[in-house]
mmCIF file of C-alpha atoms and ligand atoms in Angstrom:
data_model
loop_
_atom_site.group_PDB
_atom_site.id
_atom_site.type_symbol
_atom_site.label_atom_id
_atom_site.label_comp_id
_atom_site.label_asym_id
_atom_site.label_seq_id
_atom_site.Cartn_x
_atom_site.Cartn_y
_atom_site.Cartn_z
ATOM 1 C CA MET A 3 116.699 -1.255 213.626
ATOM 2 C CA HIS A 4 116.258 -5.015 215.218
ATOM 3 C CA SER A 5 115.549 -3.937 218.339
ATOM 4 C CA SER A 6 112.661 -1.564 217.718
ATOM 5 C CA ALA A 7 109.442 -2.301 219.918
ATOM 6 C CA VAL A 8 107.442 -3.192 216.411
ATOM 7 C CA PHE A 9 110.201 -5.438 215.287
ATOM 8 C CA GLN A 10 110.250 -7.487 218.734
ATOM 9 C CA ALA A 11 106.441 -7.667 218.585
ATOM 10 C CA VAL A 12 106.160 -9.168 215.250
ATOM 11 C CA ASN A 13 109.075 -11.416 215.754
ATOM 12 C CA SER A 14 107.866 -12.932 219.020
ATOM 13 C CA ARG A 15 104.247 -13.088 217.930
ATOM 14 C CA ARG A 16 102.710 -16.570 218.657
ATOM 15 C CA SER A 17 99.185 -18.026 218.849
ATOM 16 C CA TYR A 18 97.735 -19.397 222.544
ATOM 17 C CA SER A 19 95.825 -22.364 221.824
ATOM 18 C CA LYS A 20 94.895 -22.524 225.209
ATOM 19 C CA VAL A 21 93.666 -19.428 227.157
ATOM 20 C CA THR A 22 91.916 -18.717 230.524
ATOM 21 C CA ALA A 23 88.462 -17.457 231.153
ATOM 22 C CA LEU A 24 89.686 -13.886 231.219
ATOM 23 C CA ALA A 25 88.765 -11.818 228.306
ATOM 24 C CA PRO A 26 89.266 -8.140 227.101
ATOM 25 C CA THR A 27 86.027 -6.051 227.589
ATOM 26 C CA ARG A 28 84.644 -4.434 224.639
ATOM 27 C CA ALA A 29 85.900 -0.881 225.902
ATOM 28 C CA GLU A 30 89.633 -2.855 225.755
ATOM 29 C CA VAL A 31 88.791 -4.299 222.295
ATOM 30 C CA LEU A 32 87.595 -0.983 220.627
ATOM 31 C CA PRO A 33 90.823 1.002 220.476
ATOM 32 C CA LEU A 34 92.789 -2.157 219.025
ATOM 33 C CA VAL A 35 90.012 -2.447 216.416
ATOM 34 C CA ALA A 36 90.698 1.154 215.543
ATOM 35 C CA ALA A 37 94.397 0.937 215.519
ATOM 36 C CA ALA A 38 94.093 -2.553 213.188
ATOM 37 C CA ALA A 39 91.951 -0.391 210.643
ATOM 38 C CA ARG A 40 95.051 1.373 209.627
ATOM 39 C CA VAL A 41 96.072 -1.281 207.546
ATOM 40 C CA ALA A 42 96.687 -0.702 203.924
ATOM 41 C CA ASP A 43 93.206 -0.584 202.187
ATOM 42 C CA HIS A 44 93.211 0.132 198.586
ATOM 43 C CA GLY A 45 90.335 3.068 198.169
ATOM 44 C CA ALA A 46 89.855 2.895 202.100
ATOM 45 C CA LEU A 47 86.571 0.801 201.343
ATOM 46 C CA ARG A 48 86.887 -0.789 204.893
ATOM 47 C CA PRO A 49 85.657 -4.023 203.394
ATOM 48 C CA TRP A 50 85.431 -5.952 206.418
ATOM 49 C CA ARG A 51 83.674 -5.957 210.196
ATOM 50 C CA LEU A 52 83.818 -8.190 213.066
ATOM 51 C CA LEU A 53 81.345 -9.559 215.465
ATOM 52 C CA GLU A 54 82.096 -10.241 219.209
ATOM 53 C CA LEU A 55 80.921 -13.912 220.546
ATOM 54 C CA ARG A 56 80.695 -14.080 224.033
ATOM 55 C CA GLY A 57 78.643 -16.114 226.563
ATOM 56 C CA ASP A 58 75.888 -17.978 225.207
ATOM 57 C CA ALA A 59 76.759 -16.772 221.677
ATOM 58 C CA ARG A 60 79.411 -19.275 221.795
ATOM 59 C CA ASP A 61 76.831 -22.039 222.527
ATOM 60 C CA ARG A 62 74.895 -20.654 219.422
ATOM 61 C CA LEU A 63 77.831 -21.178 217.502
ATOM 62 C CA GLY A 64 78.469 -24.591 218.652
ATOM 63 C CA ALA A 65 74.689 -25.515 217.816
ATOM 64 C CA ALA A 66 75.453 -24.162 214.140
ATOM 65 C CA PHE A 67 78.564 -26.154 214.171
ATOM 66 C CA VAL A 68 76.637 -29.291 214.618
ATOM 67 C CA ALA A 69 73.616 -28.326 212.619
ATOM 68 C CA ALA A 70 76.117 -27.934 209.475
ATOM 69 C CA SER A 71 77.972 -31.355 210.304
ATOM 70 C CA VAL A 72 76.811 -35.080 210.115
ATOM 71 C CA CYS A 73 78.079 -35.369 213.908
ATOM 72 C CA GLU A 74 75.939 -37.130 216.247
ATOM 73 C CA GLY A 75 76.118 -38.358 219.854
ATOM 74 C CA VAL A 76 79.588 -37.857 221.653
ATOM 75 C CA GLU A 77 81.130 -36.245 218.742
ATOM 76 C CA ALA A 78 78.268 -33.683 218.165
ATOM 77 C CA LEU A 79 79.049 -32.649 221.931
ATOM 78 C CA LYS A 80 82.689 -32.245 221.137
ATOM 79 C CA LEU A 81 81.906 -30.037 218.284
ATOM 80 C CA ALA A 82 79.369 -28.061 220.081
ATOM 81 C CA GLY A 83 82.039 -27.249 222.691
ATOM 82 C CA LYS A 84 84.559 -26.088 220.530
ATOM 83 C CA PRO A 85 83.843 -22.324 220.493
ATOM 84 C CA LEU A 86 83.928 -22.654 224.339
ATOM 85 C CA ARG A 87 87.579 -22.834 224.189
ATOM 86 C CA ALA A 88 87.936 -19.093 224.649
ATOM 87 C CA PRO A 89 85.804 -16.489 226.500
ATOM 88 C CA LEU A 90 85.710 -14.395 223.465
ATOM 89 C CA LEU A 91 85.547 -15.203 219.686
ATOM 90 C CA LEU A 92 85.990 -12.210 217.174
ATOM 91 C CA ALA A 93 84.445 -13.328 214.124
ATOM 92 C CA VAL A 94 86.282 -11.828 211.081
ATOM 93 C CA ILE A 95 84.119 -10.916 208.250
ATOM 94 C CA ALA A 96 85.129 -9.933 204.730
ATOM 95 C CA SER A 97 82.504 -7.428 203.422
ATOM 96 C CA ARG A 98 83.034 -7.004 199.844
ATOM 97 C CA ARG A 99 82.139 -3.556 198.360
ATOM 98 C CA VAL A 100 81.046 -2.694 194.942
ATOM 99 C CA SER A 101 84.131 -1.308 193.317
ATOM 100 C CA PHE A 102 85.425 -1.218 189.740
ATOM 101 C CA LYS A 103 88.883 -0.448 190.795
ATOM 102 C CA VAL A 104 89.506 -2.689 193.949
ATOM 103 C CA ALA A 105 88.924 -6.654 193.131
ATOM 104 C CA ASP A 106 87.445 -8.777 195.682
ATOM 105 C CA TRP A 107 90.712 -10.641 196.418
ATOM 106 C CA GLU A 108 92.207 -7.011 197.282
ATOM 107 C CA GLN A 109 89.290 -6.452 199.610
ATOM 108 C CA ASP A 110 89.803 -9.788 201.294
ATOM 109 C CA ALA A 111 93.353 -9.002 201.894
ATOM 110 C CA VAL A 112 92.417 -5.856 203.768
ATOM 111 C CA ALA A 113 90.205 -7.791 206.018
ATOM 112 C CA ALA A 114 92.806 -10.692 206.637
ATOM 113 C CA GLY A 115 95.464 -7.991 207.207
ATOM 114 C CA VAL A 116 93.135 -6.470 210.041
ATOM 115 C CA ALA A 117 92.745 -9.914 211.667
ATOM 116 C CA HIS A 118 96.496 -10.391 211.883
ATOM 117 C CA VAL A 119 97.087 -7.052 213.037
ATOM 118 C CA LEU A 120 94.435 -7.229 215.631
ATOM 119 C CA THR A 121 95.970 -10.719 216.958
ATOM 120 C CA LEU A 122 99.260 -8.719 217.324
ATOM 121 C CA LEU A 123 97.568 -5.866 219.218
ATOM 122 C CA LEU A 124 95.851 -8.412 221.543
ATOM 123 C CA GLU A 125 99.140 -10.007 222.167
ATOM 124 C CA ASP A 126 100.804 -6.782 222.932
ATOM 125 C CA ALA A 127 98.152 -5.774 225.247
ATOM 126 C CA GLY A 128 98.715 -8.930 227.164
ATOM 127 C CA TRP A 129 96.019 -11.519 225.817
ATOM 128 C CA GLY A 130 96.267 -14.780 223.941
ATOM 129 C CA ALA A 131 94.674 -14.868 220.704
ATOM 130 C CA MET A 132 94.450 -17.570 218.053
ATOM 131 C CA TRP A 133 92.884 -17.485 214.775
ATOM 132 C CA ARG A 134 90.836 -20.573 213.803
ATOM 133 C CA THR A 135 88.711 -21.745 211.111
ATOM 134 C CA GLY A 136 87.480 -25.064 210.633
ATOM 135 C CA PRO A 137 85.814 -27.031 207.619
ATOM 136 C CA LEU A 138 82.260 -25.449 208.676
ATOM 137 C CA VAL A 139 83.225 -21.735 208.623
ATOM 138 C CA ARG A 140 81.706 -21.403 205.063
ATOM 139 C CA SER A 141 78.368 -23.336 205.899
ATOM 140 C CA ALA A 142 74.865 -22.022 205.627
ATOM 141 C CA PRO A 143 73.980 -22.576 209.466
ATOM 142 C CA VAL A 144 77.337 -20.863 210.491
ATOM 143 C CA ARG A 145 76.712 -17.847 207.644
ATOM 144 C CA GLU A 146 73.240 -17.590 209.102
ATOM 145 C CA LEU A 147 74.144 -17.146 212.684
ATOM 146 C CA HIS A 148 76.471 -14.357 211.990
ATOM 147 C CA GLY A 149 74.020 -12.553 209.587
ATOM 148 C CA LEU A 150 76.293 -12.612 206.691
ATOM 149 C CA GLY A 151 75.003 -10.644 203.409
ATOM 150 C CA ASP A 152 75.340 -12.105 199.904
ATOM 151 C CA ASP A 153 78.742 -10.056 199.396
ATOM 152 C CA GLU A 154 80.211 -11.221 202.861
ATOM 153 C CA GLU A 155 82.316 -14.367 203.513
ATOM 154 C CA LEU A 156 83.526 -15.346 207.256
ATOM 155 C CA LEU A 157 87.251 -15.716 207.550
ATOM 156 C CA GLY A 158 86.995 -17.401 210.922
ATOM 157 C CA TRP A 159 87.366 -16.392 214.362
ATOM 158 C CA LEU A 160 90.031 -14.728 216.716
ATOM 159 C CA TYR A 161 89.816 -16.940 219.964
ATOM 160 C CA VAL A 162 90.970 -14.583 222.753
ATOM 161 C CA GLY A 163 91.573 -14.940 226.462
ATOM 162 C CA GLY A 164 94.113 -14.765 229.296
ATOM 163 C CA VAL A 165 97.377 -15.997 228.691
ATOM 164 C CA PRO A 166 97.834 -18.860 231.191
ATOM 165 C CA ALA A 167 100.526 -18.952 233.815
ATOM 166 C CA ASP A 168 102.065 -22.383 232.893
ATOM 167 C CA CYS A 169 101.521 -21.865 228.977
ATOM 168 C CA LYS A 170 104.064 -23.513 226.947
ATOM 169 C CA PRO A 171 106.504 -21.629 224.734
ATOM 170 C CA GLY A 172 105.641 -20.957 221.270
ATOM 171 C CA VAL A 173 107.122 -23.580 218.883
ATOM 172 C CA ARG A 174 107.204 -22.010 215.205
ATOM 173 C CA LEU A 175 110.393 -22.536 213.615
ATOM 174 C CA SER A 176 112.435 -19.569 211.841
ATOM 175 C CA ILE A 177 112.826 -19.370 208.090
ATOM 176 C CA GLU A 178 115.509 -18.878 206.126
ATOM 177 C CA PRO A 179 114.782 -15.485 204.729
ATOM 178 C CA GLU A 180 117.089 -16.116 201.587
ATOM 179 C CA GLU A 181 114.736 -18.552 200.155
ATOM 180 C CA PHE A 182 111.925 -16.419 200.707
ATOM 181 C CA LEU A 183 113.081 -13.350 199.219
ATOM 182 C CA GLY A 184 114.028 -13.641 195.445
ATOM 183 C CA VAL A 185 115.074 -11.207 193.044
ATOM 184 C CA LEU A 186 113.582 -10.743 189.390
HETATM 185 C C1 FMN B 1 93.281 -17.773 208.378
HETATM 186 C C2 FMN B 1 93.625 -18.833 209.258
HETATM 187 C C3 FMN B 1 92.758 -19.808 209.712
HETATM 188 C C4 FMN B 1 93.503 -20.593 210.729
HETATM 189 N N1 FMN B 1 92.650 -21.800 211.218
HETATM 190 C C5 FMN B 1 93.260 -22.485 212.105
HETATM 191 C C6 FMN B 1 92.318 -23.670 212.695
HETATM 192 O O1 FMN B 1 91.172 -23.923 212.268
HETATM 193 N N2 FMN B 1 92.540 -24.465 213.582
HETATM 194 C C7 FMN B 1 94.169 -24.484 213.951
HETATM 195 O O2 FMN B 1 94.598 -25.313 214.722
HETATM 196 N N3 FMN B 1 94.893 -23.248 213.475
HETATM 197 C C8 FMN B 1 94.488 -22.470 212.764
HETATM 198 N N4 FMN B 1 95.214 -21.527 212.120
HETATM 199 C C9 FMN B 1 96.583 -21.301 212.467
HETATM 200 C C10 FMN B 1 96.718 -20.693 213.692
HETATM 201 O O3 FMN B 1 95.972 -19.648 213.958
HETATM 202 C C11 FMN B 1 98.360 -20.600 214.290
HETATM 203 O O4 FMN B 1 98.971 -19.574 213.356
HETATM 204 C C12 FMN B 1 99.049 -22.047 214.192
HETATM 205 O O5 FMN B 1 98.506 -22.655 215.532
HETATM 206 C C13 FMN B 1 100.681 -21.779 214.585
HETATM 207 O O6 FMN B 1 100.773 -21.116 215.795
HETATM 208 P P1 FMN B 1 101.623 -19.785 215.830
HETATM 209 O O7 FMN B 1 100.802 -18.400 215.257
HETATM 210 O O8 FMN B 1 102.187 -19.712 217.089
HETATM 211 O O9 FMN B 1 103.013 -20.011 214.863
HETATM 212 C C14 FMN B 1 94.677 -20.587 211.358
HETATM 213 C C15 FMN B 1 95.485 -19.444 210.886
HETATM 214 C C16 FMN B 1 95.085 -18.578 209.636
HETATM 215 C C17 FMN B 1 95.806 -17.362 209.316
#
């Protein structure tokens, strides 16, 4: 069982904080999005959407960060440059649908599930990805840039790019599963 491709992919998953300027094309990303949409989804509400940010859209996100902050001068320049750490950012948006049956938190769990599975699929396709948020993710300028509706919340961005040839190995320590799997 532990040699299955799925087990290996999940067990070796890691984030890439540094990526190269290469990015998957929209055509390459689309089938991964379709596959990620297969996560469990109570009522099949599809309570999520993604936005691609490439090129100067990343500068506009940097400007929104600065507008939402109290930073000036060098600090503002540093903040403005944060979205430039990857050539492609995929904004993850929880879009809550009106439902008497499915609570908001269940819908947010679906959106988060899509993002987790998508990072795994991106890695499986040879790309480096890292989910990032930051304190300004729910600020008004950032919300406005993404055109969020009243029933939407930004869950952050998957920073996506090429895996550097000299990247360091991942560092997450293994857990002791007995500690996490109780019995009632
Ligand atoms: C919702 C969410 C938001 C995150 N936001 C950040 C962030 O803003 N900055 C950061 O350094 N890591 C953030 N992380 C953690 C990284 O994505 C990553 O998991 C962490 O650096 C550990 O690396 P690993 O995934 O290789 O174990 C976030 C993770 C999640 C699930």
